[in-house]
Amino acid sequence: MHLNATILGQAIAFFFFVLFCMKYVWPPLIKIIENRQKEILENFNAIEQEKKQLEKERSETLSYLEQVKLEAKNIIEKAHQHQIQIMEESKNKAKQEYKKLMLLAQEEIILEKKRAQEELRKETVKLTLMSVEKLLESSINKNINSEIINQFINRL
């Protein structure tokens, strides 16, 4: 009988222990567990909201990057066109400057040519006069020689 009384005592003690746990231990534990479950669920929902927000911001960022790339491409294209325009203007200015320099050089050549011709004429006249003087000095008929010299000078 001792075994039955021991089992009965243990059963009664266990019953009171369970009642004590149900009244004083389990409610705070269950409350803590429920609060923790709520926190986890709220955190999970917040994480889901953050994921959605991040995905939205990611798509906006990608869209903005595409827009910026397009603007950069347009700026580069405009710069390239401006470069071509500047190069064309430079070529045209260089051609105009070349033409001016060529005209100036041609004018200078013509002037030098005229100067050279004039100097050649003067030298020719000088040499002719010297020749005429020598002829006149040695010639008997000075009147005929003067006539020839005057005709020659008039031709020049």
JSON list of N, CA, C and O in Angstrom, two decimals, residues 112-155:
[
{"chain": "A", "resi": 112, "resn": "GLU", "atom": "N", "xyz": [57.82, 93.47, -106.56]},
{"chain": "A", "resi": 112, "resn": "GLU", "atom": "CA", "xyz": [59.24, 93.16, -106.71]},
{"chain": "A", "resi": 112, "resn": "GLU", "atom": "C", "xyz": [59.61, 93.05, -108.19]},
{"chain": "A", "resi": 112, "resn": "GLU", "atom": "O", "xyz": [60.69, 93.49, -108.60]},
{"chain": "A", "resi": 113, "resn": "LYS", "atom": "N", "xyz": [58.72, 92.46, -108.94]},
{"chain": "A", "resi": 113, "resn": "LYS", "atom": "CA", "xyz": [58.96, 92.32, -110.37]},
{"chain": "A", "resi": 113, "resn": "LYS", "atom": "C", "xyz": [59.05, 93.70, -111.03]},
{"chain": "A", "resi": 113, "resn": "LYS", "atom": "O", "xyz": [59.96, 93.97, -111.83]},
{"chain": "A", "resi": 114, "resn": "LYS", "atom": "N", "xyz": [58.12, 94.61, -110.65]},
{"chain": "A", "resi": 114, "resn": "LYS", "atom": "CA", "xyz": [58.14, 95.97, -111.21]},
{"chain": "A", "resi": 114, "resn": "LYS", "atom": "C", "xyz": [59.41, 96.70, -110.79]},
{"chain": "A", "resi": 114, "resn": "LYS", "atom": "O", "xyz": [60.03, 97.40, -111.59]},
{"chain": "A", "resi": 115, "resn": "ARG", "atom": "N", "xyz": [59.80, 96.54, -109.53]},
{"chain": "A", "resi": 115, "resn": "ARG", "atom": "CA", "xyz": [61.03, 97.18, -109.06]},
{"chain": "A", "resi": 115, "resn": "ARG", "atom": "C", "xyz": [62.25, 96.67, -109.83]},
{"chain": "A", "resi": 115, "resn": "ARG", "atom": "O", "xyz": [63.12, 97.45, -110.24]},
{"chain": "A", "resi": 116, "resn": "ALA", "atom": "N", "xyz": [62.26, 95.35, -110.00]},
{"chain": "A", "resi": 116, "resn": "ALA", "atom": "CA", "xyz": [63.39, 94.75, -110.73]},
{"chain": "A", "resi": 116, "resn": "ALA", "atom": "C", "xyz": [63.42, 95.25, -112.18]},
{"chain": "A", "resi": 116, "resn": "ALA", "atom": "O", "xyz": [64.48, 95.56, -112.73]},
{"chain": "A", "resi": 117, "resn": "GLN", "atom": "N", "xyz": [62.23, 95.34, -112.79]},
{"chain": "A", "resi": 117, "resn": "GLN", "atom": "CA", "xyz": [62.16, 95.83, -114.18]},
{"chain": "A", "resi": 117, "resn": "GLN", "atom": "C", "xyz": [62.62, 97.28, -114.23]},
{"chain": "A", "resi": 117, "resn": "GLN", "atom": "O", "xyz": [63.36, 97.68, -115.16]},
{"chain": "A", "resi": 118, "resn": "GLU", "atom": "N", "xyz": [62.19, 98.07, -113.23]},
{"chain": "A", "resi": 118, "resn": "GLU", "atom": "CA", "xyz": [62.58, 99.47, -113.21]},
{"chain": "A", "resi": 118, "resn": "GLU", "atom": "C", "xyz": [64.09, 99.61, -113.03]},
{"chain": "A", "resi": 118, "resn": "GLU", "atom": "O", "xyz": [64.74, 100.41, -113.71]},
{"chain": "A", "resi": 119, "resn": "GLU", "atom": "N", "xyz": [64.64, 98.83, -112.12]},
{"chain": "A", "resi": 119, "resn": "GLU", "atom": "CA", "xyz": [66.09, 98.88, -111.93]},
{"chain": "A", "resi": 119, "resn": "GLU", "atom": "C", "xyz": [66.83, 98.42, -113.19]},
{"chain": "A", "resi": 119, "resn": "GLU", "atom": "O", "xyz": [67.86, 98.99, -113.55]},
{"chain": "A", "resi": 120, "resn": "LEU", "atom": "N", "xyz": [66.28, 97.40, -113.82]},
{"chain": "A", "resi": 120, "resn": "LEU", "atom": "CA", "xyz": [66.89, 96.91, -115.06]},
{"chain": "A", "resi": 120, "resn": "LEU", "atom": "C", "xyz": [66.84, 97.99, -116.14]},
{"chain": "A", "resi": 120, "resn": "LEU", "atom": "O", "xyz": [67.82, 98.20, -116.87]},
{"chain": "A", "resi": 121, "resn": "ARG", "atom": "N", "xyz": [65.72, 98.70, -116.22]},
{"chain": "A", "resi": 121, "resn": "ARG", "atom": "CA", "xyz": [65.61, 99.78, -117.18]},
{"chain": "A", "resi": 121, "resn": "ARG", "atom": "C", "xyz": [66.64, 100.87, -116.89]},
{"chain": "A", "resi": 121, "resn": "ARG", "atom": "O", "xyz": [67.31, 101.37, -117.80]},
{"chain": "A", "resi": 122, "resn": "LYS", "atom": "N", "xyz": [66.71, 101.25, -115.61]},
{"chain": "A", "resi": 122, "resn": "LYS", "atom": "CA", "xyz": [67.66, 102.29, -115.24]},
{"chain": "A", "resi": 122, "resn": "LYS", "atom": "C", "xyz": [69.09, 101.86, -115.58]},
{"chain": "A", "resi": 122, "resn": "LYS", "atom": "O", "xyz": [69.89, 102.65, -116.11]},
{"chain": "A", "resi": 123, "resn": "GLU", "atom": "N", "xyz": [69.39, 100.61, -115.27]},
{"chain": "A", "resi": 123, "resn": "GLU", "atom": "CA", "xyz": [70.74, 100.10, -115.55]},
{"chain": "A", "resi": 123, "resn": "GLU", "atom": "C", "xyz": [70.99, 100.07, -117.06]},
{"chain": "A", "resi": 123, "resn": "GLU", "atom": "O", "xyz": [72.07, 100.41, -117.53]},
{"chain": "A", "resi": 124, "resn": "THR", "atom": "N", "xyz": [69.95, 99.66, -117.79]},
{"chain": "A", "resi": 124, "resn": "THR", "atom": "CA", "xyz": [70.08, 99.61, -119.25]},
{"chain": "A", "resi": 124, "resn": "THR", "atom": "C", "xyz": [70.29, 101.02, -119.80]},
{"chain": "A", "resi": 124, "resn": "THR", "atom": "O", "xyz": [71.14, 101.24, -120.68]},
{"chain": "A", "resi": 125, "resn": "VAL", "atom": "N", "xyz": [69.51, 101.99, -119.29]},
{"chain": "A", "resi": 125, "resn": "VAL", "atom": "CA", "xyz": [69.65, 103.36, -119.75]},
{"chain": "A", "resi": 125, "resn": "VAL", "atom": "C", "xyz": [71.05, 103.88, -119.42]},
{"chain": "A", "resi": 125, "resn": "VAL", "atom": "O", "xyz": [71.72, 104.52, -120.24]},
{"chain": "A", "resi": 126, "resn": "LYS", "atom": "N", "xyz": [71.50, 103.57, -118.19]},
{"chain": "A", "resi": 126, "resn": "LYS", "atom": "CA", "xyz": [72.82, 104.00, -117.78]},
{"chain": "A", "resi": 126, "resn": "LYS", "atom": "C", "xyz": [73.90, 103.43, -118.70]},
{"chain": "A", "resi": 126, "resn": "LYS", "atom": "O", "xyz": [74.80, 104.14, -119.17]},
{"chain": "A", "resi": 127, "resn": "LEU", "atom": "N", "xyz": [73.77, 102.12, -118.95]},
{"chain": "A", "resi": 127, "resn": "LEU", "atom": "CA", "xyz": [74.76, 101.47, -119.83]},
{"chain": "A", "resi": 127, "resn": "LEU", "atom": "C", "xyz": [74.67, 102.02, -121.26]},
{"chain": "A", "resi": 127, "resn": "LEU", "atom": "O", "xyz": [75.68, 102.24, -121.94]},
{"chain": "A", "resi": 128, "resn": "THR", "atom": "N", "xyz": [73.46, 102.26, -121.68]},
{"chain": "A", "resi": 128, "resn": "THR", "atom": "CA", "xyz": [73.28, 102.81, -123.03]},
{"chain": "A", "resi": 128, "resn": "THR", "atom": "C", "xyz": [73.89, 104.20, -123.11]},
{"chain": "A", "resi": 128, "resn": "THR", "atom": "O", "xyz": [74.58, 104.53, -124.09]},
{"chain": "A", "resi": 129, "resn": "LEU", "atom": "N", "xyz": [73.64, 105.01, -122.09]},
{"chain": "A", "resi": 129, "resn": "LEU", "atom": "CA", "xyz": [74.20, 106.36, -122.09]},
{"chain": "A", "resi": 129, "resn": "LEU", "atom": "C", "xyz": [75.72, 106.33, -122.06]},
{"chain": "A", "resi": 129, "resn": "LEU", "atom": "O", "xyz": [76.38, 107.12, -122.76]},
{"chain": "A", "resi": 130, "resn": "MET", "atom": "N", "xyz": [76.24, 105.41, -121.28]},
{"chain": "A", "resi": 130, "resn": "MET", "atom": "CA", "xyz": [77.70, 105.30, -121.26]},
{"chain": "A", "resi": 130, "resn": "MET", "atom": "C", "xyz": [78.23, 104.90, -122.63]},
{"chain": "A", "resi": 130, "resn": "MET", "atom": "O", "xyz": [79.24, 105.43, -123.12]},
{"chain": "A", "resi": 131, "resn": "SER", "atom": "N", "xyz": [77.53, 103.99, -123.26]},
{"chain": "A", "resi": 131, "resn": "SER", "atom": "CA", "xyz": [77.96, 103.55, -124.60]},
{"chain": "A", "resi": 131, "resn": "SER", "atom": "C", "xyz": [77.83, 104.69, -125.59]},
{"chain": "A", "resi": 131, "resn": "SER", "atom": "O", "xyz": [78.70, 104.90, -126.45]},
{"chain": "A", "resi": 132, "resn": "VAL", "atom": "N", "xyz": [76.75, 105.42, -125.46]},
{"chain": "A", "resi": 132, "resn": "VAL", "atom": "CA", "xyz": [76.52, 106.53, -126.37]},
{"chain": "A", "resi": 132, "resn": "VAL", "atom": "C", "xyz": [77.60, 107.60, -126.17]},
{"chain": "A", "resi": 132, "resn": "VAL", "atom": "O", "xyz": [78.11, 108.17, -127.14]},
{"chain": "A", "resi": 133, "resn": "GLU", "atom": "N", "xyz": [77.95, 107.87, -124.91]},
{"chain": "A", "resi": 133, "resn": "GLU", "atom": "CA", "xyz": [78.98, 108.87, -124.66]},
{"chain": "A", "resi": 133, "resn": "GLU", "atom": "C", "xyz": [80.30, 108.46, -125.28]},
{"chain": "A", "resi": 133, "resn": "GLU", "atom": "O", "xyz": [81.01, 109.29, -125.88]},
{"chain": "A", "resi": 134, "resn": "LYS", "atom": "N", "xyz": [80.62, 107.21, -125.14]},
{"chain": "A", "resi": 134, "resn": "LYS", "atom": "CA", "xyz": [81.87, 106.74, -125.74]},
{"chain": "A", "resi": 134, "resn": "LYS", "atom": "C", "xyz": [81.81, 106.84, -127.25]},
{"chain": "A", "resi": 134, "resn": "LYS", "atom": "O", "xyz": [82.80, 107.19, -127.90]},
{"chain": "A", "resi": 135, "resn": "LEU", "atom": "N", "xyz": [80.67, 106.53, -127.79]},
{"chain": "A", "resi": 135, "resn": "LEU", "atom": "CA", "xyz": [80.53, 106.63, -129.24]},
{"chain": "A", "resi": 135, "resn": "LEU", "atom": "C", "xyz": [80.61, 108.09, -129.67]},
{"chain": "A", "resi": 135, "resn": "LEU", "atom": "O", "xyz": [81.21, 108.42, -130.69]},
{"chain": "A", "resi": 136, "resn": "LEU", "atom": "N", "xyz": [80.01, 108.96, -128.88]},
{"chain": "A", "resi": 136, "resn": "LEU", "atom": "CA", "xyz": [80.01, 110.36, -129.23]},
{"chain": "A", "resi": 136, "resn": "LEU", "atom": "C", "xyz": [81.42, 110.94, -129.14]},
{"chain": "A", "resi": 136, "resn": "LEU", "atom": "O", "xyz": [81.81, 111.77, -129.97]},
{"chain": "A", "resi": 137, "resn": "GLU", "atom": "N", "xyz": [82.12, 110.51, -128.16]},
{"chain": "A", "resi": 137, "resn": "GLU", "atom": "CA", "xyz": [83.47, 111.01, -128.02]},
{"chain": "A", "resi": 137, "resn": "GLU", "atom": "C", "xyz": [84.34, 110.57, -129.20]},
{"chain": "A", "resi": 137, "resn": "GLU", "atom": "O", "xyz": [85.20, 111.30, -129.68]},
{"chain": "A", "resi": 138, "resn": "SER", "atom": "N", "xyz": [84.13, 109.39, -129.58]},
{"chain": "A", "resi": 138, "resn": "SER", "atom": "CA", "xyz": [84.98, 108.89, -130.66]},
{"chain": "A", "resi": 138, "resn": "SER", "atom": "C", "xyz": [84.39, 109.17, -132.03]},
{"chain": "A", "resi": 138, "resn": "SER", "atom": "O", "xyz": [85.06, 109.00, -133.04]},
{"chain": "A", "resi": 139, "resn": "SER", "atom": "N", "xyz": [83.19, 109.60, -132.07]},
{"chain": "A", "resi": 139, "resn": "SER", "atom": "CA", "xyz": [82.55, 109.77, -133.37]},
{"chain": "A", "resi": 139, "resn": "SER", "atom": "C", "xyz": [82.83, 111.17, -133.91]},
{"chain": "A", "resi": 139, "resn": "SER", "atom": "O", "xyz": [82.97, 112.13, -133.18]},
{"chain": "A", "resi": 140, "resn": "ILE", "atom": "N", "xyz": [82.84, 111.29, -135.21]},
{"chain": "A", "resi": 140, "resn": "ILE", "atom": "CA", "xyz": [83.10, 112.54, -135.90]},
{"chain": "A", "resi": 140, "resn": "ILE", "atom": "C", "xyz": [81.80, 113.31, -136.03]},
{"chain": "A", "resi": 140, "resn": "ILE", "atom": "O", "xyz": [81.76, 114.51, -135.83]},
{"chain": "A", "resi": 141, "resn": "ASN", "atom": "N", "xyz": [80.79, 112.63, -136.36]},
{"chain": "A", "resi": 141, "resn": "ASN", "atom": "CA", "xyz": [79.53, 113.29, -136.60]},
{"chain": "A", "resi": 141, "resn": "ASN", "atom": "C", "xyz": [78.65, 113.16, -135.36]},
{"chain": "A", "resi": 141, "resn": "ASN", "atom": "O", "xyz": [77.91, 112.21, -135.20]},
{"chain": "A", "resi": 142, "resn": "LYS", "atom": "N", "xyz": [78.74, 114.12, -134.53]},
{"chain": "A", "resi": 142, "resn": "LYS", "atom": "CA", "xyz": [78.03, 114.06, -133.26]},
{"chain": "A", "resi": 142, "resn": "LYS", "atom": "C", "xyz": [76.54, 114.29, -133.43]},
{"chain": "A", "resi": 142, "resn": "LYS", "atom": "O", "xyz": [75.75, 113.79, -132.63]},
{"chain": "A", "resi": 143, "resn": "ASN", "atom": "N", "xyz": [76.10, 115.01, -134.40]},
{"chain": "A", "resi": 143, "resn": "ASN", "atom": "CA", "xyz": [74.68, 115.31, -134.61]},
{"chain": "A", "resi": 143, "resn": "ASN", "atom": "C", "xyz": [73.90, 114.05, -134.96]},
{"chain": "A", "resi": 143, "resn": "ASN", "atom": "O", "xyz": [72.79, 113.85, -134.46]},
{"chain": "A", "resi": 144, "resn": "ILE", "atom": "N", "xyz": [74.46, 113.23, -135.78]},
{"chain": "A", "resi": 144, "resn": "ILE", "atom": "CA", "xyz": [73.77, 111.99, -136.20]},
{"chain": "A", "resi": 144, "resn": "ILE", "atom": "C", "xyz": [73.69, 111.05, -135.01]},
{"chain": "A", "resi": 144, "resn": "ILE", "atom": "O", "xyz": [72.64, 110.44, -134.75]},
{"chain": "A", "resi": 145, "resn": "ASN", "atom": "N", "xyz": [74.75, 110.97, -134.30]},
{"chain": "A", "resi": 145, "resn": "ASN", "atom": "CA", "xyz": [74.76, 110.07, -133.12]},
{"chain": "A", "resi": 145, "resn": "ASN", "atom": "C", "xyz": [73.78, 110.56, -132.05]},
{"chain": "A", "resi": 145, "resn": "ASN", "atom": "O", "xyz": [73.12, 109.76, -131.38]},
{"chain": "A", "resi": 146, "resn": "SER", "atom": "N", "xyz": [73.64, 111.84, -131.86]},
{"chain": "A", "resi": 146, "resn": "SER", "atom": "CA", "xyz": [72.69, 112.35, -130.88]},
{"chain": "A", "resi": 146, "resn": "SER", "atom": "C", "xyz": [71.27, 112.00, -131.30]},
{"chain": "A", "resi": 146, "resn": "SER", "atom": "O", "xyz": [70.43, 111.70, -130.44]},
{"chain": "A", "resi": 147, "resn": "GLU", "atom": "N", "xyz": [70.99, 112.08, -132.56]},
{"chain": "A", "resi": 147, "resn": "GLU", "atom": "CA", "xyz": [69.67, 111.72, -133.06]},
{"chain": "A", "resi": 147, "resn": "GLU", "atom": "C", "xyz": [69.37, 110.25, -132.78]},
{"chain": "A", "resi": 147, "resn": "GLU", "atom": "O", "xyz": [68.28, 109.91, -132.33]},
{"chain": "A", "resi": 148, "resn": "ILE", "atom": "N", "xyz": [70.33, 109.42, -133.03]},
{"chain": "A", "resi": 148, "resn": "ILE", "atom": "CA", "xyz": [70.15, 107.98, -132.80]},
{"chain": "A", "resi": 148, "resn": "ILE", "atom": "C", "xyz": [69.93, 107.72, -131.30]},
{"chain": "A", "resi": 148, "resn": "ILE", "atom": "O", "xyz": [69.05, 106.94, -130.92]},
{"chain": "A", "resi": 149, "resn": "ILE", "atom": "N", "xyz": [70.66, 108.41, -130.48]},
{"chain": "A", "resi": 149, "resn": "ILE", "atom": "CA", "xyz": [70.52, 108.23, -129.02]},
{"chain": "A", "resi": 149, "resn": "ILE", "atom": "C", "xyz": [69.16, 108.71, -128.56]},
{"chain": "A", "resi": 149, "resn": "ILE", "atom": "O", "xyz": [68.49, 108.05, -127.76]},
{"chain": "A", "resi": 150, "resn": "ASN", "atom": "N", "xyz": [68.70, 109.82, -129.06]},
{"chain": "A", "resi": 150, "resn": "ASN", "atom": "CA", "xyz": [67.38, 110.34, -128.68]},
{"chain": "A", "resi": 150, "resn": "ASN", "atom": "C", "xyz": [66.28, 109.40, -129.11]},
{"chain": "A", "resi": 150, "resn": "ASN", "atom": "O", "xyz": [65.31, 109.18, -128.38]},
{"chain": "A", "resi": 151, "resn": "GLN", "atom": "N", "xyz": [66.39, 108.84, -130.29]},
{"chain": "A", "resi": 151, "resn": "GLN", "atom": "CA", "xyz": [65.40, 107.88, -130.75]},
{"chain": "A", "resi": 151, "resn": "GLN", "atom": "C", "xyz": [65.40, 106.63, -129.85]},
{"chain": "A", "resi": 151, "resn": "GLN", "atom": "O", "xyz": [64.33, 106.12, -129.48]},
{"chain": "A", "resi": 152, "resn": "PHE", "atom": "N", "xyz": [66.57, 106.22, -129.48]},
{"chain": "A", "resi": 152, "resn": "PHE", "atom": "CA", "xyz": [66.71, 105.03, -128.64]},
{"chain": "A", "resi": 152, "resn": "PHE", "atom": "C", "xyz": [66.11, 105.29, -127.24]},
{"chain": "A", "resi": 152, "resn": "PHE", "atom": "O", "xyz": [65.40, 104.45, -126.69]},
{"chain": "A", "resi": 153, "resn": "ILE", "atom": "N", "xyz": [66.35, 106.46, -126.70]},
{"chain": "A", "resi": 153, "resn": "ILE", "atom": "CA", "xyz": [65.83, 106.82, -125.39]},
{"chain": "A", "resi": 153, "resn": "ILE", "atom": "C", "xyz": [64.32, 106.92, -125.44]},
{"chain": "A", "resi": 153, "resn": "ILE", "atom": "O", "xyz": [63.60, 106.51, -124.53]},
{"chain": "A", "resi": 154, "resn": "ASN", "atom": "N", "xyz": [63.78, 107.47, -126.53]},
{"chain": "A", "resi": 154, "resn": "ASN", "atom": "CA", "xyz": [62.33, 107.59, -126.68]},
{"chain": "A", "resi": 154, "resn": "ASN", "atom": "C", "xyz": [61.66, 106.23, -126.74]},
{"chain": "A", "resi": 154, "resn": "ASN", "atom": "O", "xyz": [60.53, 106.09, -126.27]},
{"chain": "A", "resi": 155, "resn": "ARG", "atom": "N", "xyz": [62.31, 105.28, -127.32]},
{"chain": "A", "resi": 155, "resn": "ARG", "atom": "CA", "xyz": [61.73, 103.92, -127.39]},
{"chain": "A", "resi": 155, "resn": "ARG", "atom": "C", "xyz": [61.64, 103.29, -126.01]},
{"chain": "A", "resi": 155, "resn": "ARG", "atom": "O", "xyz": [60.74, 102.53, -125.72]}
]
